[in-house]
Tab-separated table of C-alpha atoms in Angstrom:
chain	number	residue	atom	x	y	z
C	1	MET	CA	6.338	5.309	23.353
C	2	PHE	CA	8.123	7.302	20.647
C	3	ILE	CA	6.538	7.448	17.178
C	4	GLN	CA	8.706	8.666	14.332
C	5	THR	CA	7.227	10.295	11.242
C	6	GLU	CA	8.649	10.325	7.757
C	7	ALA	CA	7.620	12.269	4.695
C	8	THR	CA	6.727	10.242	1.614
C	9	PRO	CA	6.941	11.240	-2.055
C	10	ASN	CA	3.178	11.844	-1.804
C	11	PRO	CA	2.663	15.204	-0.027
C	12	SER	CA	-0.790	14.044	1.118
C	13	THR	CA	0.641	11.023	2.978
C	14	LEU	CA	2.847	10.708	6.052
C	15	LYS	CA	4.458	7.518	7.295
C	16	PHE	CA	4.276	6.840	11.053
C	17	LEU	CA	6.762	4.395	12.624
C	18	PRO	CA	5.705	3.295	16.132
C	19	GLY	CA	8.930	1.339	16.741
C	20	ARG	CA	7.137	-2.007	16.901
C	21	ASP	CA	5.409	-4.464	14.602
C	22	VAL	CA	2.169	-3.105	13.214
C	23	LEU	CA	0.832	-5.903	11.027
C	24	VAL	CA	1.955	-9.475	10.460
C	25	GLY	CA	1.272	-10.769	6.951
C	26	GLU	CA	0.098	-8.863	3.918
C	27	PRO	CA	-0.309	-5.077	4.180
C	28	ARG	CA	-3.839	-3.657	4.362
C	29	ASP	CA	-5.086	-0.575	2.526
C	30	PHE	CA	-8.233	1.158	3.810
C	31	ARG	CA	-9.803	3.916	1.701
C	32	SER	CA	-12.962	4.488	3.786
C	33	VAL	CA	-14.209	4.162	7.355
C	34	GLU	CA	-16.578	1.403	6.172
C	35	ALA	CA	-13.685	-0.628	4.784
C	36	SER	CA	-11.828	-0.310	8.096
C	37	ALA	CA	-14.555	-2.032	10.168
C	38	ASN	CA	-12.218	-4.897	11.184
C	39	SER	CA	-9.348	-2.609	12.252
C	40	PRO	CA	-9.762	-0.622	15.476
C	41	LEU	CA	-6.589	1.327	14.634
C	42	ALA	CA	-7.749	2.330	11.143
C	43	THR	CA	-11.250	3.159	12.426
C	44	GLY	CA	-9.722	5.431	15.074
C	45	LEU	CA	-7.637	7.214	12.465
C	46	PHE	CA	-10.644	7.714	10.163
C	47	ALA	CA	-12.428	9.427	13.084
C	48	ILE	CA	-9.971	12.318	12.632
C	49	SER	CA	-11.390	14.964	10.316
C	50	GLY	CA	-9.309	15.145	7.145
C	51	VAL	CA	-8.062	11.520	7.075
C	52	THR	CA	-8.947	9.868	3.749
C	53	GLY	CA	-6.789	6.728	3.771
C	54	VAL	CA	-4.946	4.382	6.128
C	55	PHE	CA	-2.339	1.851	5.024
C	56	LEU	CA	-0.981	-0.681	7.513
C	57	GLY	CA	2.437	-2.179	6.756
C	58	ALA	CA	4.680	-4.527	8.706
C	59	ASP	CA	6.192	-1.800	10.889
C	60	PHE	CA	4.511	1.413	9.769
C	61	ILE	CA	1.207	3.187	9.279
C	62	SER	CA	0.731	5.515	6.313
C	63	VAL	CA	-2.009	8.104	6.700
C	64	THR	CA	-3.392	10.042	3.729
C	65	LYS	CA	-5.236	13.319	4.200
C	66	ASP	CA	-7.372	15.681	2.178
C	67	ASP	CA	-6.341	19.338	1.880
C	68	THR	CA	-6.206	19.722	5.682
C	69	ASN	CA	-2.878	21.062	6.967
C	70	TRP	CA	-0.628	18.395	8.556
C	71	ALA	CA	0.015	20.716	11.500
C	72	HIS	CA	-3.675	20.512	12.389
C	73	ILE	CA	-4.120	16.723	12.288
C	74	LYS	CA	-0.686	15.222	12.970
C	75	PRO	CA	-0.989	15.526	16.798
C	76	ALA	CA	-4.379	13.758	16.716
C	77	ILE	CA	-2.952	10.977	14.512
C	78	LEU	CA	-0.017	10.484	16.884
C	79	GLY	CA	-2.473	10.356	19.797
C	80	VAL	CA	-4.668	7.702	18.158
C	81	ILE	CA	-1.650	5.537	17.278
C	82	MET	CA	-0.172	5.833	20.769
C	83	ASP	CA	-3.502	5.153	22.502
C	84	HIS	CA	-4.116	2.142	20.285
C	85	PHE	CA	-0.800	0.442	21.016
C	86	LEU	CA	-0.930	1.245	24.732
C	87	SER	CA	-4.466	-0.208	24.943
C	88	GLY	CA	-3.307	-3.645	23.787
C	89	LYS	CA	-6.119	-3.891	21.201
C	90	PRO	CA	-5.370	-5.877	18.048
C	91	VAL	CA	-4.623	-3.996	14.841
C	92	ILE	CA	-6.938	-6.334	12.918
C	93	VAL	CA	-9.873	-8.156	14.484
C	94	GLU	CA	-9.907	-11.556	12.813
C	95	GLY	CA	-13.378	-12.838	12.012
C	96	GLY	CA	-14.692	-9.293	12.085
C	97	VAL	CA	-16.936	-7.950	9.385
C	98	GLU	CA	-14.757	-7.568	6.332
C	99	VAL	CA	-15.995	-5.114	3.746
C	100	ALA	CA	-14.975	-6.049	0.226
C	101	ASN	CA	-12.595	-3.672	-1.477
C	102	HIS	CA	-14.217	-2.813	-4.798
C	103	ASP	CA	-10.824	-1.931	-6.277
C	104	GLU	CA	-9.658	-5.504	-5.895
C	105	VAL	CA	-9.903	-7.624	-8.997
C	106	ASP	CA	-8.852	-11.246	-9.200
C	107	GLU	CA	-5.574	-11.792	-10.995
C	108	PHE	CA	-5.859	-12.342	-14.713
C	109	PHE	CA	-3.414	-13.886	-17.152
C	110	GLU	CA	-3.321	-16.660	-19.737
C	111	GLN	CA	-2.294	-20.074	-18.439
C	112	ALA	CA	0.453	-20.135	-21.060
C	113	ASP	CA	1.991	-17.073	-19.366
C	114	SER	CA	2.121	-18.628	-15.876
C	115	GLU	CA	5.935	-18.976	-15.863
C	116	THR	CA	6.345	-15.345	-16.936
C	117	VAL	CA	3.875	-14.251	-14.246
C	118	GLU	CA	5.844	-16.134	-11.573
C	119	VAL	CA	9.043	-14.311	-12.593
C	120	ILE	CA	7.189	-10.965	-12.530
C	121	LYS	CA	5.786	-11.691	-9.052
C	122	GLU	CA	9.217	-12.735	-7.772
C	123	LEU	CA	10.819	-9.515	-9.047
C	124	LEU	CA	8.018	-7.449	-7.527
C	125	ALA	CA	8.388	-9.231	-4.164
C	126	THR	CA	12.179	-9.032	-3.963
C	127	ARG	CA	13.061	-5.774	-5.706
C	128	VAL	CA	10.025	-3.509	-5.916
C	129	ARG	CA	7.859	-4.027	-2.839
C	130	PRO	CA	10.674	-3.418	-0.297
C	131	ALA	CA	11.572	-0.127	-1.982
C	132	VAL	CA	7.949	0.976	-2.267
C	133	ALA	CA	7.361	0.061	1.408
C	134	MET	CA	10.161	2.453	2.373
C	135	ASP	CA	7.991	5.206	0.894
C	136	GLY	CA	4.928	4.059	2.861
C	137	GLY	CA	3.123	2.087	0.189
C	138	ASP	CA	2.772	-1.194	-1.607
C	139	ILE	CA	2.283	-2.530	-5.111
C	140	ILE	CA	0.118	-5.510	-6.003
C	141	PHE	CA	0.227	-7.638	-9.159
C	142	LYS	CA	-3.188	-7.713	-10.829
C	143	GLY	CA	-2.601	-9.201	-14.249
C	144	PHE	CA	-0.595	-9.763	-17.408
C	145	LYS	CA	-2.014	-9.564	-20.907
C	146	GLU	CA	-0.400	-9.111	-24.309
C	147	GLY	CA	2.916	-7.880	-22.876
C	148	THR	CA	1.369	-5.453	-20.384
C	149	VAL	CA	1.725	-5.920	-16.620
C	150	PHE	CA	-1.167	-4.499	-14.591
C	151	LEU	CA	-0.330	-3.291	-11.078
C	152	HIS	CA	-2.304	-1.706	-8.237
C	153	MET	CA	-0.653	0.987	-6.087
C	154	GLN	CA	-1.581	1.238	-2.393
C	155	GLY	CA	-0.834	3.443	0.598
C	156	ALA	CA	1.342	6.463	-0.084
C	157	CYS	CA	1.750	5.313	-3.692
C	158	SER	CA	-1.961	5.608	-4.442
C	159	GLY	CA	-2.511	9.060	-5.875
C	160	CYS	CA	1.133	10.041	-5.524
C	161	PRO	CA	2.291	12.545	-8.152
C	162	SER	CA	5.491	10.562	-8.731
C	163	SER	CA	3.826	7.124	-8.977
C	164	SER	CA	3.559	7.256	-12.771
C	165	ALA	CA	7.295	7.983	-12.980
C	166	THR	CA	7.964	5.097	-10.585
C	167	LEU	CA	5.870	2.793	-12.774
C	168	LYS	CA	7.363	3.849	-16.103
C	169	SER	CA	10.976	4.668	-15.278
C	170	GLY	CA	11.561	2.188	-12.495
C	171	ILE	CA	9.288	-0.830	-12.549
C	172	GLU	CA	8.675	-0.991	-16.296
C	173	ASN	CA	12.404	-0.777	-17.075
C	174	LEU	CA	13.221	-3.427	-14.455
C	175	LEU	CA	10.610	-5.877	-15.758
C	176	ARG	CA	11.464	-5.273	-19.404
C	177	HIS	CA	15.136	-5.939	-18.616
C	178	PHE	CA	14.602	-9.203	-16.719
C	179	VAL	CA	11.424	-10.635	-18.267
C	180	PRO	CA	11.228	-11.311	-21.998
C	181	GLY	CA	7.760	-10.480	-23.283
C	182	VAL	CA	7.057	-7.576	-20.929
C	183	GLU	CA	6.483	-4.457	-22.993
C	184	SER	CA	4.764	-2.066	-20.596
C	185	VAL	CA	3.355	-1.548	-17.109
C	186	GLN	CA	-0.036	-0.033	-16.410
C	187	GLN	CA	-1.698	1.042	-13.160
C	188	VAL	CA	-5.213	-0.227	-12.374
């Protein structure tokens, strides 16, 4: 098994590509070992000293570290990923104990804005999420109120120094261009 690694715009996050599907369905973002209870892969990665976040995408795993040097933990990360896929264990254990993510907030918007919200979600799904996934992250719609779109950054995008530029220069300009009524974008 050959696992490729790619740098991301976030120097604290590396993207690992095992050359096979990682997760079917929506990506999963784990920010603690407790939150990863239903993922043997994420739990194994959190067992490595210095790992502070694990993001599972369709065909990649993004790992975020503290101030530990990549040269010290990258071999252990590669070993955990390889061992996991060779073991045949599932990436997510369905029906396992799922710990609620306290960052998650139900979507909020006025019913009168539902058409606008659908256009925003469509643009995010077709134009933004694929590009953000290439950098090892994801972006989730959280709400729309008084012209402001509220988004949540995950994976490599969470805590990335360039994420505010991505939000303001890229996503905000895109949404303002295509969606009348959008004035700004804010991270939550």
